[in-house]
Amino acid sequence: MHPASLAERLAQAPRCLARTRSGKACQSPAVKGKQRCRMHGGKGSGAPKGNRNARKHGARSAETRRALALVRQMAKLLKQVEEWAD
């Protein structure tokens, strides 16, 4: 490959669409098939599709909801017992 043709291809390559901190456009060439350069995430494939990387903490599971409802019910009964004892 002739060095001049490489320089020409590099000059004609689409540019990265990322913005610098000063607000100017990045001057690096975009990775082939992507809109960002290698420094702005062009080499990555992105986040997993769908719900594969969802956070699973169980705070809203049916079991947790039932347990919280039971705790609330017990607190209500305890309050009634305290009122009755006074």
Tab-separated table of C-alpha atoms in Angstrom:
chain	number	residue	atom	x	y	z
A	1	MET	CA	0.000	0.000	0.000
A	2	HIS	CA	1.340	3.410	-0.932
A	3	PRO	CA	1.807	5.785	2.066
A	4	ALA	CA	0.095	8.650	0.237
A	5	SER	CA	-3.038	6.565	-0.302
A	6	LEU	CA	-3.122	5.739	3.420
A	7	ALA	CA	-2.884	9.434	4.306
A	8	GLU	CA	-5.622	10.259	1.804
A	9	ARG	CA	-7.897	7.550	3.193
A	10	LEU	CA	-7.279	8.764	6.723
A	11	ALA	CA	-8.085	12.342	5.721
A	12	GLN	CA	-11.331	11.238	4.050
A	13	ALA	CA	-12.417	8.949	6.896
A	14	PRO	CA	-15.593	9.959	8.753
A	15	ARG	CA	-14.828	11.829	11.964
A	16	CYS	CA	-15.829	10.945	15.508
A	17	LEU	CA	-19.118	12.581	16.563
A	18	ALA	CA	-18.054	12.986	20.209
A	19	ARG	CA	-17.528	16.414	21.719
A	20	THR	CA	-14.513	17.492	23.741
A	21	ARG	CA	-14.838	19.214	27.108
A	22	SER	CA	-14.398	22.539	25.342
A	23	GLY	CA	-17.408	21.739	23.146
A	24	LYS	CA	-15.480	21.198	19.924
A	25	ALA	CA	-15.854	18.086	17.806
A	26	CYS	CA	-13.304	15.294	18.224
A	27	GLN	CA	-10.907	15.260	15.280
A	28	SER	CA	-10.078	11.539	15.394
A	29	PRO	CA	-11.350	9.213	12.674
A	30	ALA	CA	-14.324	7.072	13.665
A	31	VAL	CA	-13.901	3.308	13.985
A	32	LYS	CA	-15.097	1.496	10.868
A	33	GLY	CA	-18.850	0.929	11.112
A	34	LYS	CA	-19.218	3.161	14.180
A	35	GLN	CA	-19.765	6.870	14.842
A	36	ARG	CA	-17.121	7.200	17.581
A	37	CYS	CA	-13.338	6.916	17.612
A	38	ARG	CA	-11.402	4.330	19.629
A	39	MET	CA	-10.984	6.807	22.501
A	40	HIS	CA	-14.697	7.610	22.764
A	41	GLY	CA	-16.095	4.073	22.835
A	42	GLY	CA	-15.974	3.065	19.182
A	43	LYS	CA	-14.242	-0.230	19.946
A	44	GLY	CA	-16.906	-1.352	22.417
A	45	SER	CA	-19.969	-3.315	21.426
A	46	GLY	CA	-22.258	-1.446	23.818
A	47	ALA	CA	-24.382	-2.654	26.691
A	48	PRO	CA	-26.030	-6.075	26.544
A	49	LYS	CA	-29.349	-6.037	24.726
A	50	GLY	CA	-32.581	-6.409	26.621
A	51	ASN	CA	-32.843	-7.141	30.323
A	52	ARG	CA	-29.633	-9.188	30.613
A	53	ASN	CA	-27.755	-6.694	32.763
A	54	ALA	CA	-30.638	-5.611	34.980
A	55	ARG	CA	-29.911	-5.138	38.648
A	56	LYS	CA	-31.362	-7.988	40.683
A	57	HIS	CA	-31.667	-6.939	44.318
A	58	GLY	CA	-35.038	-8.437	45.262
A	59	ALA	CA	-36.410	-5.274	46.862
A	60	ARG	CA	-39.564	-5.457	44.767
A	61	SER	CA	-40.032	-9.214	44.645
A	62	ALA	CA	-43.364	-10.747	45.638
A	63	GLU	CA	-41.745	-12.406	48.652
A	64	THR	CA	-40.365	-9.092	49.921
A	65	ARG	CA	-43.708	-7.371	49.408
A	66	ARG	CA	-45.499	-10.078	51.397
A	67	ALA	CA	-42.923	-9.815	54.196
A	68	LEU	CA	-43.269	-6.023	54.356
A	69	ALA	CA	-47.054	-6.291	54.416
A	70	LEU	CA	-46.770	-8.742	57.314
A	71	VAL	CA	-44.426	-6.380	59.197
A	72	ARG	CA	-46.848	-3.484	58.688
A	73	GLN	CA	-49.742	-5.626	59.875
A	74	MET	CA	-47.785	-6.685	62.977
A	75	ALA	CA	-46.872	-3.055	63.743
A	76	LYS	CA	-50.526	-2.085	63.466
A	77	LEU	CA	-51.541	-4.884	65.854
A	78	LEU	CA	-48.792	-3.904	68.301
A	79	LYS	CA	-50.020	-0.321	68.272
A	80	GLN	CA	-53.568	-1.534	69.011
A	81	VAL	CA	-52.308	-3.675	71.904
A	82	GLU	CA	-50.369	-0.715	73.335
A	83	GLU	CA	-53.489	1.474	73.118
A	84	TRP	CA	-55.580	-1.237	74.776
A	85	ALA	CA	-53.032	-1.653	77.607
A	86	ASP	CA	-53.054	2.075	78.458
